[in-house]
Amino acid sequence: MAAEVRVLEARVTELEIKASFAEDLVDHLNAQVARQQEQIDALVREIAQLRKQVPEGRGDGAGSLRDELPPHY
């Protein structure tokens, strides 16, 4: 009976260690996701600013290179 208790205590200890590592991993991943979201938000703001700087008369730019004269003309 005492051997069974020791085995169970060892298993509980092992599970507690695994749970602790899993909790640490979740915290690390959560922080990483938060950093990535901040980067995404910054990039979205930057794209919005760049779109404001692009002249609106050019459209989406498709065919604009074809309409321009080559440099040797």
mmCIF file of N, CA and C in Angstrom:
data_model
loop_
_atom_site.group_PDB
_atom_site.id
_atom_site.type_symbol
_atom_site.label_atom_id
_atom_site.label_comp_id
_atom_site.label_asym_id
_atom_site.label_seq_id
_atom_site.Cartn_x
_atom_site.Cartn_y
_atom_site.Cartn_z
ATOM 1 N N MET A 1 0.823 -1.193 0.000
ATOM 2 C CA MET A 1 0.000 0.000 0.000
ATOM 3 C C MET A 1 0.863 1.251 0.000
ATOM 4 N N ALA A 2 1.939 1.244 0.787
ATOM 5 C CA ALA A 2 2.810 2.418 0.844
ATOM 6 C C ALA A 2 3.501 2.641 -0.487
ATOM 7 N N ALA A 3 3.794 1.563 -1.197
ATOM 8 C CA ALA A 3 4.439 1.690 -2.509
ATOM 9 C C ALA A 3 3.498 2.353 -3.502
ATOM 10 N N GLU A 4 2.217 2.004 -3.413
ATOM 11 C CA GLU A 4 1.232 2.616 -4.301
ATOM 12 C C GLU A 4 1.120 4.111 -4.038
ATOM 13 N N VAL A 5 1.169 4.495 -2.778
ATOM 14 C CA VAL A 5 1.092 5.913 -2.414
ATOM 15 C C VAL A 5 2.291 6.661 -2.976
ATOM 16 N N ARG A 6 3.475 6.059 -2.871
ATOM 17 C CA ARG A 6 4.684 6.707 -3.407
ATOM 18 C C ARG A 6 4.594 6.868 -4.926
ATOM 19 N N VAL A 7 4.057 5.842 -5.583
ATOM 20 C CA VAL A 7 3.899 5.911 -7.042
ATOM 21 C C VAL A 7 2.923 7.025 -7.407
ATOM 22 N N LEU A 8 1.819 7.089 -6.669
ATOM 23 C CA LEU A 8 0.831 8.135 -6.935
ATOM 24 C C LEU A 8 1.404 9.524 -6.657
ATOM 25 N N GLU A 9 2.168 9.658 -5.574
ATOM 26 C CA GLU A 9 2.788 10.947 -5.262
ATOM 27 C C GLU A 9 3.771 11.353 -6.358
ATOM 28 N N ALA A 10 4.522 10.388 -6.866
ATOM 29 C CA ALA A 10 5.470 10.678 -7.950
ATOM 30 C C ALA A 10 4.731 11.104 -9.209
ATOM 31 N N ARG A 11 3.630 10.443 -9.494
ATOM 32 C CA ARG A 11 2.845 10.816 -10.678
ATOM 33 C C ARG A 11 2.243 12.202 -10.520
ATOM 34 N N VAL A 12 1.739 12.508 -9.330
ATOM 35 C CA VAL A 12 1.175 13.837 -9.083
ATOM 36 C C VAL A 12 2.255 14.903 -9.220
ATOM 37 N N THR A 13 3.433 14.633 -8.667
ATOM 38 C CA THR A 13 4.541 15.582 -8.772
ATOM 39 C C THR A 13 4.913 15.802 -10.236
ATOM 40 N N GLU A 14 4.979 14.722 -11.001
ATOM 41 C CA GLU A 14 5.310 14.835 -12.427
ATOM 42 C C GLU A 14 4.252 15.652 -13.165
ATOM 43 N N LEU A 15 2.989 15.422 -12.845
ATOM 44 C CA LEU A 15 1.912 16.182 -13.479
ATOM 45 C C LEU A 15 1.967 17.659 -13.090
ATOM 46 N N GLU A 16 2.310 17.947 -11.842
ATOM 47 C CA GLU A 16 2.438 19.341 -11.410
ATOM 48 C C GLU A 16 3.572 20.038 -12.161
ATOM 49 N N ILE A 17 4.670 19.326 -12.369
ATOM 50 C CA ILE A 17 5.801 19.900 -13.110
ATOM 51 C C ILE A 17 5.392 20.177 -14.553
ATOM 52 N N LYS A 18 4.725 19.203 -15.172
ATOM 53 C CA LYS A 18 4.273 19.391 -16.551
ATOM 54 C C LYS A 18 3.285 20.546 -16.651
ATOM 55 N N ALA A 19 2.381 20.652 -15.687
ATOM 56 C CA ALA A 19 1.411 21.745 -15.691
ATOM 57 C C ALA A 19 2.111 23.085 -15.543
ATOM 58 N N SER A 20 3.144 23.132 -14.723
ATOM 59 C CA SER A 20 3.898 24.368 -14.539
ATOM 60 C C SER A 20 4.586 24.785 -15.835
ATOM 61 N N PHE A 21 5.213 23.824 -16.519
ATOM 62 C CA PHE A 21 5.854 24.127 -17.800
ATOM 63 C C PHE A 21 4.826 24.560 -18.842
ATOM 64 N N ALA A 22 3.671 23.905 -18.850
ATOM 65 C CA ALA A 22 2.622 24.260 -19.802
ATOM 66 C C ALA A 22 2.110 25.675 -19.533
ATOM 67 N N GLU A 23 1.955 26.022 -18.271
ATOM 68 C CA GLU A 23 1.504 27.367 -17.912
ATOM 69 C C GLU A 23 2.532 28.412 -18.336
ATOM 70 N N ASP A 24 3.809 28.105 -18.141
ATOM 71 C CA ASP A 24 4.871 29.017 -18.562
ATOM 72 C C ASP A 24 4.864 29.193 -20.078
ATOM 73 N N LEU A 25 4.656 28.108 -20.806
ATOM 74 C CA LEU A 25 4.596 28.177 -22.261
ATOM 75 C C LEU A 25 3.413 29.018 -22.724
ATOM 76 N N VAL A 26 2.267 28.834 -22.102
ATOM 77 C CA VAL A 26 1.086 29.620 -22.454
ATOM 78 C C VAL A 26 1.345 31.103 -22.200
ATOM 79 N N ASP A 27 1.969 31.439 -21.086
ATOM 80 C CA ASP A 27 2.294 32.837 -20.800
ATOM 81 C C ASP A 27 3.240 33.407 -21.851
ATOM 82 N N HIS A 28 4.248 32.622 -22.226
ATOM 83 C CA HIS A 28 5.209 33.065 -23.242
ATOM 84 C C HIS A 28 4.512 33.282 -24.587
ATOM 85 N N LEU A 29 3.670 32.339 -24.985
ATOM 86 C CA LEU A 29 2.960 32.460 -26.257
ATOM 87 C C LEU A 29 1.985 33.629 -26.236
ATOM 88 N N ASN A 30 1.351 33.868 -25.115
ATOM 89 C CA ASN A 30 0.434 34.996 -24.986
ATOM 90 C C ASN A 30 1.179 36.315 -25.162
ATOM 91 N N ALA A 31 2.351 36.426 -24.566
ATOM 92 C CA ALA A 31 3.157 37.639 -24.722
ATOM 93 C C ALA A 31 3.591 37.811 -26.171
ATOM 94 N N GLN A 32 3.945 36.720 -26.823
ATOM 95 C CA GLN A 32 4.356 36.785 -28.233
ATOM 96 C C GLN A 32 3.197 37.242 -29.110
ATOM 97 N N VAL A 33 2.015 36.712 -28.866
ATOM 98 C CA VAL A 33 0.836 37.114 -29.630
ATOM 99 C C VAL A 33 0.542 38.593 -29.408
ATOM 100 N N ALA A 34 0.689 39.069 -28.193
ATOM 101 C CA ALA A 34 0.459 40.488 -27.908
ATOM 102 C C ALA A 34 1.458 41.354 -28.669
ATOM 103 N N ARG A 35 2.739 40.948 -28.697
ATOM 104 C CA ARG A 35 3.747 41.707 -29.458
ATOM 105 C C ARG A 35 3.425 41.701 -30.949
ATOM 106 N N GLN A 36 3.016 40.570 -31.463
ATOM 107 C CA GLN A 36 2.680 40.490 -32.881
ATOM 108 C C GLN A 36 1.474 41.363 -33.210
ATOM 109 N N GLN A 37 0.508 41.415 -32.317
ATOM 110 C CA GLN A 37 -0.660 42.261 -32.554
ATOM 111 C C GLN A 37 -0.261 43.728 -32.571
ATOM 112 N N GLU A 38 0.653 44.127 -31.696
ATOM 113 C CA GLU A 38 1.146 45.504 -31.710
ATOM 114 C C GLU A 38 1.844 45.808 -33.030
ATOM 115 N N GLN A 39 2.628 44.853 -33.537
ATOM 116 C CA GLN A 39 3.304 45.050 -34.821
ATOM 117 C C GLN A 39 2.295 45.149 -35.960
ATOM 118 N N ILE A 40 1.279 44.321 -35.935
ATOM 119 C CA ILE A 40 0.241 44.363 -36.967
ATOM 120 C C ILE A 40 -0.468 45.707 -36.935
ATOM 121 N N ASP A 41 -0.818 46.181 -35.746
ATOM 122 C CA ASP A 41 -1.483 47.478 -35.627
ATOM 123 C C ASP A 41 -0.609 48.597 -36.177
ATOM 124 N N ALA A 42 0.697 48.555 -35.879
ATOM 125 C CA ALA A 42 1.616 49.579 -36.382
ATOM 126 C C ALA A 42 1.708 49.514 -37.904
ATOM 127 N N LEU A 43 1.753 48.317 -38.458
ATOM 128 C CA LEU A 43 1.826 48.176 -39.913
ATOM 129 C C LEU A 43 0.547 48.655 -40.589
ATOM 130 N N VAL A 44 -0.588 48.397 -39.986
ATOM 131 C CA VAL A 44 -1.859 48.873 -40.539
ATOM 132 C C VAL A 44 -1.880 50.397 -40.552
ATOM 133 N N ARG A 45 -1.406 51.019 -39.475
ATOM 134 C CA ARG A 45 -1.343 52.487 -39.444
ATOM 135 C C ARG A 45 -0.384 53.012 -40.507
ATOM 136 N N GLU A 46 0.751 52.337 -40.666
ATOM 137 C CA GLU A 46 1.735 52.763 -41.664
ATOM 138 C C GLU A 46 1.170 52.644 -43.079
ATOM 139 N N ILE A 47 0.456 51.574 -43.361
ATOM 140 C CA ILE A 47 -0.161 51.409 -44.680
ATOM 141 C C ILE A 47 -1.182 52.506 -44.924
ATOM 142 N N ALA A 48 -1.963 52.833 -43.909
ATOM 143 C CA ALA A 48 -2.954 53.901 -44.062
ATOM 144 C C ALA A 48 -2.269 55.228 -44.365
ATOM 145 N N GLN A 49 -1.156 55.520 -43.704
ATOM 146 C CA GLN A 49 -0.424 56.756 -43.975
ATOM 147 C C GLN A 49 0.150 56.750 -45.382
ATOM 148 N N LEU A 50 0.686 55.625 -45.815
ATOM 149 C CA LEU A 50 1.247 55.536 -47.163
ATOM 150 C C LEU A 50 0.171 55.693 -48.226
ATOM 151 N N ARG A 51 -1.000 55.158 -47.979
ATOM 152 C CA ARG A 51 -2.097 55.310 -48.945
ATOM 153 C C ARG A 51 -2.509 56.768 -49.080
ATOM 154 N N LYS A 52 -2.412 57.521 -47.998
ATOM 155 C CA LYS A 52 -2.743 58.945 -48.063
ATOM 156 C C LYS A 52 -1.718 59.703 -48.894
ATOM 157 N N GLN A 53 -0.471 59.231 -48.915
ATOM 158 C CA GLN A 53 0.597 59.917 -49.635
ATOM 159 C C GLN A 53 0.579 59.623 -51.134
ATOM 160 N N VAL A 54 0.005 58.505 -51.546
ATOM 161 C CA VAL A 54 -0.014 58.132 -52.960
ATOM 162 C C VAL A 54 -1.034 59.003 -53.680
ATOM 163 N N PRO A 55 -0.640 59.585 -54.827
ATOM 164 C CA PRO A 55 -1.610 60.388 -55.583
ATOM 165 C C PRO A 55 -2.789 59.529 -56.021
ATOM 166 N N GLU A 56 -3.972 60.067 -55.887
ATOM 167 C CA GLU A 56 -5.162 59.275 -56.161
ATOM 168 C C GLU A 56 -5.480 59.174 -57.640
ATOM 169 N N GLY A 57 -4.930 60.020 -58.476
ATOM 170 C CA GLY A 57 -5.231 60.009 -59.895
ATOM 171 C C GLY A 57 -4.643 58.828 -60.636
ATOM 172 N N ARG A 58 -3.729 58.105 -60.052
ATOM 173 C CA ARG A 58 -3.048 57.005 -60.736
ATOM 174 C C ARG A 58 -3.817 55.691 -60.643
ATOM 175 N N GLY A 59 -4.821 55.623 -59.860
ATOM 176 C CA GLY A 59 -5.575 54.376 -59.715
ATOM 177 C C GLY A 59 -4.758 53.337 -58.976
ATOM 178 N N ASP A 60 -4.869 52.094 -59.441
ATOM 179 C CA ASP A 60 -4.145 51.034 -58.746
ATOM 180 C C ASP A 60 -2.753 50.823 -59.326
ATOM 181 N N GLY A 61 -2.383 51.582 -60.343
ATOM 182 C CA GLY A 61 -1.037 51.476 -60.898
ATOM 183 C C GLY A 61 -0.920 50.449 -62.003
ATOM 184 N N ALA A 62 -1.967 49.728 -62.301
ATOM 185 C CA ALA A 62 -1.906 48.721 -63.359
ATOM 186 C C ALA A 62 -1.792 49.416 -64.705
ATOM 187 N N GLY A 63 -0.802 49.061 -65.481
ATOM 188 C CA GLY A 63 -0.617 49.650 -66.795
ATOM 189 C C GLY A 63 0.127 50.963 -66.786
ATOM 190 N N SER A 64 0.443 51.521 -65.649
ATOM 191 C CA SER A 64 1.116 52.818 -65.611
ATOM 192 C C SER A 64 2.527 52.720 -66.172
ATOM 193 N N LEU A 65 3.214 51.609 -65.965
ATOM 194 C CA LEU A 65 4.552 51.440 -66.530
ATOM 195 C C LEU A 65 4.485 51.318 -68.050
ATOM 196 N N ARG A 66 3.460 50.724 -68.567
ATOM 197 C CA ARG A 66 3.303 50.557 -70.006
ATOM 198 C C ARG A 66 3.042 51.905 -70.681
ATOM 199 N N ASP A 67 2.354 52.812 -69.984
ATOM 200 C CA ASP A 67 2.034 54.120 -70.551
ATOM 201 C C ASP A 67 3.230 55.055 -70.562
ATOM 202 N N GLU A 68 4.205 54.814 -69.737
ATOM 203 C CA GLU A 68 5.365 55.698 -69.666
ATOM 204 C C GLU A 68 6.332 55.401 -70.800
ATOM 205 N N LEU A 69 7.029 56.447 -71.253
ATOM 206 C CA LEU A 69 8.036 56.274 -72.294
ATOM 207 C C LEU A 69 9.290 55.657 -71.702
ATOM 208 N N PRO A 70 9.980 54.827 -72.464
ATOM 209 C CA PRO A 70 11.244 54.284 -71.972
ATOM 210 C C PRO A 70 12.271 55.396 -71.788
ATOM 211 N N PRO A 71 13.296 55.186 -70.982
ATOM 212 C CA PRO A 71 14.254 56.244 -70.674
ATOM 213 C C PRO A 71 15.031 56.757 -71.888
ATOM 214 N N HIS A 72 15.158 55.985 -72.959
ATOM 215 C CA HIS A 72 15.950 56.446 -74.092
ATOM 216 C C HIS A 72 15.178 57.352 -75.036
ATOM 217 N N TYR A 73 13.891 57.626 -74.811
ATOM 218 C CA TYR A 73 13.135 58.540 -75.662
ATOM 219 C C TYR A 73 13.200 59.930 -75.152
#
